[in-house]
């Protein structure tokens, strides 16, 4: 697995670099809008999930960390502490692709739930111990409400994070599922991880978008 990822990264070309830049731009742009609107979701890992699915774990990590660094410098300084979460997301997506993540709507939703649980597990200790329960994201509203009902800080952050992360990652997975389905075969064939994508996720024609049963 590691050798395959290393070979893939060594064979990086200008087109792949463009994909990495696109993924980072997706993370930053959508994350910025969500933060401004104070929506209780993140949507800042769309690029990470998409590029990991297309090009592999190494590319996804680069996209995730690039987005974290840019958001830290330009928007919210505290985001840098969640760099580990970005790595967890890329790792989870890479593993779940082997089991059909993004191959159908059902598997995408199941994978989104698992991705949300993993993301929450990585983020809750940072939010609670390092920032006292304040992440400067829309999810802080949920934490505040839960604390007002008498829950402890840990309980408030954990429950709020689980709700937010699972919902966020399901929505992120569905968005990436639709984006992957819309890619023409000719474009997909130019991507370094296209053969891996085909073998792991077995993505079907666009008609599979209706597969929710």
PDB file of C-alpha atoms in Angstrom:
ATOM      1  CA  UNK A   1       0.000   0.000   0.000  1.00  0.00           C
ATOM      2  CA  UNK A   2       2.728   2.478   1.063  1.00  0.00           C
ATOM      3  CA  UNK A   3       4.880   1.573  -1.924  1.00  0.00           C
ATOM      4  CA  UNK A   4       1.972   2.125  -4.300  1.00  0.00           C
ATOM      5  CA  UNK A   5       1.253   5.530  -2.753  1.00  0.00           C
ATOM      6  CA  UNK A   6       4.957   6.454  -2.973  1.00  0.00           C
ATOM      7  CA  UNK A   7       5.117   5.518  -6.633  1.00  0.00           C
ATOM      8  CA  UNK A   8       1.994   7.533  -7.269  1.00  0.00           C
ATOM      9  CA  UNK A   9       3.467  10.620  -5.608  1.00  0.00           C
ATOM     10  CA  UNK A  10       6.755  10.241  -7.495  1.00  0.00           C
ATOM     11  CA  UNK A  11       4.831  10.178 -10.754  1.00  0.00           C
ATOM     12  CA  UNK A  12       3.025  13.432  -9.999  1.00  0.00           C
ATOM     13  CA  UNK A  13       2.518  15.624 -13.068  1.00  0.00           C
ATOM     14  CA  UNK A  14       1.222  19.117 -13.787  1.00  0.00           C
ATOM     15  CA  UNK A  15      -2.335  17.851 -14.158  1.00  0.00           C
ATOM     16  CA  UNK A  16      -2.187  16.209 -10.732  1.00  0.00           C
ATOM     17  CA  UNK A  17      -0.785  19.404  -9.219  1.00  0.00           C
ATOM     18  CA  UNK A  18      -3.763  21.215 -10.690  1.00  0.00           C
ATOM     19  CA  UNK A  19      -6.086  18.697  -9.018  1.00  0.00           C
ATOM     20  CA  UNK A  20      -4.361  19.268  -5.676  1.00  0.00           C
ATOM     21  CA  UNK A  21      -4.785  23.021  -6.091  1.00  0.00           C
ATOM     22  CA  UNK A  22      -8.451  22.513  -6.997  1.00  0.00           C
ATOM     23  CA  UNK A  23      -9.029  20.355  -3.930  1.00  0.00           C
ATOM     24  CA  UNK A  24      -7.377  22.881  -1.612  1.00  0.00           C
ATOM     25  CA  UNK A  25      -9.384  25.681  -3.227  1.00  0.00           C
ATOM     26  CA  UNK A  26     -12.618  23.751  -2.622  1.00  0.00           C
ATOM     27  CA  UNK A  27     -11.751  23.264   1.042  1.00  0.00           C
ATOM     28  CA  UNK A  28     -10.839  26.895   1.571  1.00  0.00           C
ATOM     29  CA  UNK A  29     -13.601  28.549  -0.464  1.00  0.00           C
ATOM     30  CA  UNK A  30     -16.487  26.504   0.893  1.00  0.00           C
ATOM     31  CA  UNK A  31     -15.039  26.521   4.413  1.00  0.00           C
ATOM     32  CA  UNK A  32     -14.736  30.298   4.274  1.00  0.00           C
ATOM     33  CA  UNK A  33     -18.357  30.756   3.174  1.00  0.00           C
ATOM     34  CA  UNK A  34     -19.660  28.390   5.839  1.00  0.00           C
ATOM     35  CA  UNK A  35     -17.667  30.192   8.534  1.00  0.00           C
ATOM     36  CA  UNK A  36     -18.984  33.579   7.440  1.00  0.00           C
ATOM     37  CA  UNK A  37     -22.576  32.306   7.414  1.00  0.00           C
ATOM     38  CA  UNK A  38     -22.079  30.489  10.747  1.00  0.00           C
ATOM     39  CA  UNK A  39     -23.742  27.351   9.405  1.00  0.00           C
ATOM     40  CA  UNK A  40     -23.431  24.518  11.991  1.00  0.00           C
ATOM     41  CA  UNK A  41     -21.495  22.402   9.468  1.00  0.00           C
ATOM     42  CA  UNK A  42     -17.982  22.646   8.003  1.00  0.00           C
ATOM     43  CA  UNK A  43     -17.880  21.564   4.353  1.00  0.00           C
ATOM     44  CA  UNK A  44     -14.128  22.179   4.483  1.00  0.00           C
ATOM     45  CA  UNK A  45     -13.116  18.645   3.508  1.00  0.00           C
ATOM     46  CA  UNK A  46     -14.889  18.279   0.161  1.00  0.00           C
ATOM     47  CA  UNK A  47     -11.606  18.715  -1.696  1.00  0.00           C
ATOM     48  CA  UNK A  48      -9.812  16.264   0.604  1.00  0.00           C
ATOM     49  CA  UNK A  49     -12.402  13.522   0.083  1.00  0.00           C
ATOM     50  CA  UNK A  50     -12.611  14.110  -3.671  1.00  0.00           C
ATOM     51  CA  UNK A  51      -8.872  14.147  -4.343  1.00  0.00           C
ATOM     52  CA  UNK A  52      -8.207  11.196  -2.053  1.00  0.00           C
ATOM     53  CA  UNK A  53     -10.803   9.192  -3.979  1.00  0.00           C
ATOM     54  CA  UNK A  54      -9.304  10.202  -7.320  1.00  0.00           C
ATOM     55  CA  UNK A  55      -5.570  10.203  -6.610  1.00  0.00           C
ATOM     56  CA  UNK A  56      -4.907   8.383  -3.364  1.00  0.00           C
ATOM     57  CA  UNK A  57      -3.999   8.980   0.265  1.00  0.00           C
ATOM     58  CA  UNK A  58      -0.866  11.059  -0.282  1.00  0.00           C
ATOM     59  CA  UNK A  59      -2.632  13.561  -2.483  1.00  0.00           C
ATOM     60  CA  UNK A  60      -5.535  13.797  -0.048  1.00  0.00           C
ATOM     61  CA  UNK A  61      -3.205  14.570   2.845  1.00  0.00           C
ATOM     62  CA  UNK A  62      -1.523  17.335   0.840  1.00  0.00           C
ATOM     63  CA  UNK A  63      -4.903  18.833  -0.035  1.00  0.00           C
ATOM     64  CA  UNK A  64      -6.168  18.603   3.546  1.00  0.00           C
ATOM     65  CA  UNK A  65      -3.064  20.147   5.108  1.00  0.00           C
ATOM     66  CA  UNK A  66      -2.883  22.866   2.444  1.00  0.00           C
ATOM     67  CA  UNK A  67      -6.462  23.862   3.190  1.00  0.00           C
ATOM     68  CA  UNK A  68      -5.776  23.910   6.942  1.00  0.00           C
ATOM     69  CA  UNK A  69      -2.728  26.129   6.508  1.00  0.00           C
ATOM     70  CA  UNK A  70      -4.505  28.578   4.209  1.00  0.00           C
ATOM     71  CA  UNK A  71      -7.555  28.837   6.490  1.00  0.00           C
ATOM     72  CA  UNK A  72      -5.248  29.338   9.485  1.00  0.00           C
ATOM     73  CA  UNK A  73      -3.387  32.204   7.830  1.00  0.00           C
ATOM     74  CA  UNK A  74      -6.380  33.915   6.232  1.00  0.00           C
ATOM     75  CA  UNK A  75      -9.408  33.212   8.427  1.00  0.00           C
ATOM     76  CA  UNK A  76      -9.268  31.318  11.741  1.00  0.00           C
ATOM     77  CA  UNK A  77      -5.863  30.917  13.466  1.00  0.00           C
ATOM     78  CA  UNK A  78      -7.145  28.001  15.573  1.00  0.00           C
ATOM     79  CA  UNK A  79      -7.714  25.782  12.519  1.00  0.00           C
ATOM     80  CA  UNK A  80      -4.054  24.667  12.476  1.00  0.00           C
ATOM     81  CA  UNK A  81      -4.678  22.502  15.545  1.00  0.00           C
ATOM     82  CA  UNK A  82      -7.031  20.375  13.439  1.00  0.00           C
ATOM     83  CA  UNK A  83      -4.325  19.316  10.986  1.00  0.00           C
ATOM     84  CA  UNK A  84      -4.499  15.825  12.462  1.00  0.00           C
ATOM     85  CA  UNK A  85      -8.190  15.667  11.602  1.00  0.00           C
ATOM     86  CA  UNK A  86      -7.370  16.387   7.953  1.00  0.00           C
ATOM     87  CA  UNK A  87      -4.952  13.442   7.927  1.00  0.00           C
ATOM     88  CA  UNK A  88      -7.553  11.202   9.592  1.00  0.00           C
ATOM     89  CA  UNK A  89     -10.121  12.133   6.930  1.00  0.00           C
ATOM     90  CA  UNK A  90      -7.760  11.323   4.046  1.00  0.00           C
ATOM     91  CA  UNK A  91      -6.773   8.049   5.715  1.00  0.00           C
ATOM     92  CA  UNK A  92     -10.371   6.990   6.345  1.00  0.00           C
ATOM     93  CA  UNK A  93     -11.426   7.805   2.777  1.00  0.00           C
ATOM     94  CA  UNK A  94      -8.475   5.849   1.376  1.00  0.00           C
ATOM     95  CA  UNK A  95      -9.388   2.790   3.475  1.00  0.00           C
ATOM     96  CA  UNK A  96     -13.131   3.008   2.836  1.00  0.00           C
ATOM     97  CA  UNK A  97     -12.626   3.231  -0.926  1.00  0.00           C
ATOM     98  CA  UNK A  98     -11.556  -0.415  -0.766  1.00  0.00           C
ATOM     99  CA  UNK A  99     -14.967  -1.310   0.624  1.00  0.00           C
ATOM    100  CA  UNK A 100     -17.068   0.620  -1.874  1.00  0.00           C
ATOM    101  CA  UNK A 101     -17.221   4.127  -0.412  1.00  0.00           C
ATOM    102  CA  UNK A 102     -18.615   6.482  -3.087  1.00  0.00           C
ATOM    103  CA  UNK A 103     -19.665   3.501  -5.233  1.00  0.00           C
ATOM    104  CA  UNK A 104     -23.362   3.940  -4.422  1.00  0.00           C
ATOM    105  CA  UNK A 105     -25.531   6.309  -2.437  1.00  0.00           C
ATOM    106  CA  UNK A 106     -25.988   3.727   0.316  1.00  0.00           C
ATOM    107  CA  UNK A 107     -22.260   3.109   0.729  1.00  0.00           C
ATOM    108  CA  UNK A 108     -21.615   6.835   0.573  1.00  0.00           C
ATOM    109  CA  UNK A 109     -24.005   7.500   3.474  1.00  0.00           C
ATOM    110  CA  UNK A 110     -22.567   4.636   5.536  1.00  0.00           C
ATOM    111  CA  UNK A 111     -19.057   5.880   4.816  1.00  0.00           C
ATOM    112  CA  UNK A 112     -20.096   9.417   5.710  1.00  0.00           C
ATOM    113  CA  UNK A 113     -21.265   8.233   9.127  1.00  0.00           C
ATOM    114  CA  UNK A 114     -17.977   6.412   9.762  1.00  0.00           C
ATOM    115  CA  UNK A 115     -16.002   9.397   8.506  1.00  0.00           C
ATOM    116  CA  UNK A 116     -17.961  11.679  10.826  1.00  0.00           C
ATOM    117  CA  UNK A 117     -17.257   9.435  13.819  1.00  0.00           C
ATOM    118  CA  UNK A 118     -13.526   9.366  13.048  1.00  0.00           C
ATOM    119  CA  UNK A 119     -13.406  13.109  12.446  1.00  0.00           C
ATOM    120  CA  UNK A 120     -15.236  13.789  15.694  1.00  0.00           C
ATOM    121  CA  UNK A 121     -12.896  11.514  17.649  1.00  0.00           C
ATOM    122  CA  UNK A 122      -9.918  13.446  16.293  1.00  0.00           C
ATOM    123  CA  UNK A 123     -11.434  16.898  16.841  1.00  0.00           C
ATOM    124  CA  UNK A 124     -13.180  16.711  20.229  1.00  0.00           C
ATOM    125  CA  UNK A 125      -9.982  16.514  22.351  1.00  0.00           C
ATOM    126  CA  UNK A 126      -8.539  19.510  20.500  1.00  0.00           C
ATOM    127  CA  UNK A 127     -11.689  21.600  20.886  1.00  0.00           C
ATOM    128  CA  UNK A 128     -12.164  20.694  24.545  1.00  0.00           C
ATOM    129  CA  UNK A 129      -8.638  20.636  25.957  1.00  0.00           C
ATOM    130  CA  UNK A 130      -6.950  23.238  23.794  1.00  0.00           C
ATOM    131  CA  UNK A 131      -9.726  25.731  23.140  1.00  0.00           C
ATOM    132  CA  UNK A 132     -12.113  25.203  26.049  1.00  0.00           C
ATOM    133  CA  UNK A 133     -14.961  24.041  23.824  1.00  0.00           C
ATOM    134  CA  UNK A 134     -14.784  26.961  21.408  1.00  0.00           C
ATOM    135  CA  UNK A 135     -13.856  26.115  17.813  1.00  0.00           C
ATOM    136  CA  UNK A 136     -14.993  29.434  16.257  1.00  0.00           C
ATOM    137  CA  UNK A 137     -17.269  27.453  13.922  1.00  0.00           C
ATOM    138  CA  UNK A 138     -21.033  27.273  13.607  1.00  0.00           C
ATOM    139  CA  UNK A 139     -21.027  24.132  15.768  1.00  0.00           C
ATOM    140  CA  UNK A 140     -20.250  26.319  18.793  1.00  0.00           C
ATOM    141  CA  UNK A 141     -23.938  27.245  18.843  1.00  0.00           C
ATOM    142  CA  UNK A 142     -24.889  23.625  19.504  1.00  0.00           C
ATOM    143  CA  UNK A 143     -22.258  23.353  22.236  1.00  0.00           C
ATOM    144  CA  UNK A 144     -23.566  26.501  23.908  1.00  0.00           C
ATOM    145  CA  UNK A 145     -27.159  25.254  23.854  1.00  0.00           C
ATOM    146  CA  UNK A 146     -26.184  21.889  25.325  1.00  0.00           C
ATOM    147  CA  UNK A 147     -24.187  23.568  28.102  1.00  0.00           C
ATOM    148  CA  UNK A 148     -27.217  25.723  28.882  1.00  0.00           C
ATOM    149  CA  UNK A 149     -29.180  22.501  29.461  1.00  0.00           C
ATOM    150  CA  UNK A 150     -26.696  21.484  32.125  1.00  0.00           C
ATOM    151  CA  UNK A 151     -24.357  19.152  30.243  1.00  0.00           C
ATOM    152  CA  UNK A 152     -20.656  19.239  31.029  1.00  0.00           C
ATOM    153  CA  UNK A 153     -18.164  20.788  28.628  1.00  0.00           C
ATOM    154  CA  UNK A 154     -16.963  17.382  27.424  1.00  0.00           C
ATOM    155  CA  UNK A 155     -20.508  16.121  26.907  1.00  0.00           C
ATOM    156  CA  UNK A 156     -21.579  19.299  25.110  1.00  0.00           C
ATOM    157  CA  UNK A 157     -18.601  19.315  22.757  1.00  0.00           C
ATOM    158  CA  UNK A 158     -18.833  15.570  22.084  1.00  0.00           C
ATOM    159  CA  UNK A 159     -22.566  15.506  21.336  1.00  0.00           C
ATOM    160  CA  UNK A 160     -22.372  18.693  19.281  1.00  0.00           C
ATOM    161  CA  UNK A 161     -19.359  17.396  17.373  1.00  0.00           C
ATOM    162  CA  UNK A 162     -20.973  14.023  16.663  1.00  0.00           C
ATOM    163  CA  UNK A 163     -24.105  15.662  15.281  1.00  0.00           C
ATOM    164  CA  UNK A 164     -22.173  18.225  13.262  1.00  0.00           C
ATOM    165  CA  UNK A 165     -19.424  15.937  11.962  1.00  0.00           C
ATOM    166  CA  UNK A 166     -21.692  13.061  10.956  1.00  0.00           C
ATOM    167  CA  UNK A 167     -24.138  15.364   9.180  1.00  0.00           C
ATOM    168  CA  UNK A 168     -21.277  17.263   7.556  1.00  0.00           C
ATOM    169  CA  UNK A 169     -19.478  14.154   6.323  1.00  0.00           C
ATOM    170  CA  UNK A 170     -22.652  12.562   4.945  1.00  0.00           C
ATOM    171  CA  UNK A 171     -23.354  15.750   2.967  1.00  0.00           C
ATOM    172  CA  UNK A 172     -19.701  15.974   1.896  1.00  0.00           C
ATOM    173  CA  UNK A 173     -19.764  12.350   0.726  1.00  0.00           C
ATOM    174  CA  UNK A 174     -22.934  12.890  -1.301  1.00  0.00           C
ATOM    175  CA  UNK A 175     -21.440  15.984  -2.946  1.00  0.00           C
ATOM    176  CA  UNK A 176     -18.280  14.050  -3.867  1.00  0.00           C
ATOM    177  CA  UNK A 177     -20.356  11.088  -5.073  1.00  0.00           C
ATOM    178  CA  UNK A 178     -22.245  13.359  -7.480  1.00  0.00           C
ATOM    179  CA  UNK A 179     -19.029  15.074  -8.615  1.00  0.00           C
ATOM    180  CA  UNK A 180     -17.335  11.747  -9.319  1.00  0.00           C
ATOM    181  CA  UNK A 181     -20.333  10.491 -11.272  1.00  0.00           C
ATOM    182  CA  UNK A 182     -20.271  13.617 -13.409  1.00  0.00           C
ATOM    183  CA  UNK A 183     -16.634  13.178 -14.447  1.00  0.00           C
ATOM    184  CA  UNK A 184     -16.307  11.992 -18.052  1.00  0.00           C
ATOM    185  CA  UNK A 185     -14.315   8.793 -18.535  1.00  0.00           C
ATOM    186  CA  UNK A 186     -11.752  10.588 -20.724  1.00  0.00           C
ATOM    187  CA  UNK A 187     -10.955  13.037 -17.917  1.00  0.00           C
ATOM    188  CA  UNK A 188     -10.845  10.313 -15.283  1.00  0.00           C
ATOM    189  CA  UNK A 189      -8.325   8.353 -17.343  1.00  0.00           C
ATOM    190  CA  UNK A 190      -5.842  11.244 -17.085  1.00  0.00           C
ATOM    191  CA  UNK A 191      -5.810  11.131 -13.300  1.00  0.00           C
ATOM    192  CA  UNK A 192      -2.971   9.224 -11.637  1.00  0.00           C
ATOM    193  CA  UNK A 193      -5.239   7.258  -9.343  1.00  0.00           C
ATOM    194  CA  UNK A 194      -7.934   6.504 -11.888  1.00  0.00           C
ATOM    195  CA  UNK A 195      -7.138   2.791 -12.088  1.00  0.00           C
ATOM    196  CA  UNK A 196      -7.102   2.571  -8.312  1.00  0.00           C
ATOM    197  CA  UNK A 197     -10.409   4.399  -8.186  1.00  0.00           C
ATOM    198  CA  UNK A 198     -11.978   1.978 -10.617  1.00  0.00           C
ATOM    199  CA  UNK A 199     -10.721  -1.114  -8.818  1.00  0.00           C
ATOM    200  CA  UNK A 200     -11.643   0.065  -5.342  1.00  0.00           C
ATOM    201  CA  UNK A 201     -14.905   1.924  -5.765  1.00  0.00           C
ATOM    202  CA  UNK A 202     -16.185   0.399  -9.003  1.00  0.00           C
ATOM    203  CA  UNK A 203     -17.999   3.623  -9.852  1.00  0.00           C
ATOM    204  CA  UNK A 204     -20.938   2.980 -12.169  1.00  0.00           C
ATOM    205  CA  UNK A 205     -22.570   5.189 -14.805  1.00  0.00           C
ATOM    206  CA  UNK A 206     -24.549   8.269 -13.667  1.00  0.00           C
ATOM    207  CA  UNK A 207     -27.767   6.264 -13.491  1.00  0.00           C
ATOM    208  CA  UNK A 208     -26.484   4.859 -10.180  1.00  0.00           C
ATOM    209  CA  UNK A 209     -27.297   8.207  -8.561  1.00  0.00           C
ATOM    210  CA  UNK A 210     -30.761   6.814  -7.917  1.00  0.00           C
ATOM    211  CA  UNK A 211     -29.364   3.878  -5.934  1.00  0.00           C
ATOM    212  CA  UNK A 212     -30.519   4.798  -2.448  1.00  0.00           C
ATOM    213  CA  UNK A 213     -32.130   1.538  -1.490  1.00  0.00           C
TER     214      UNK A 213
END
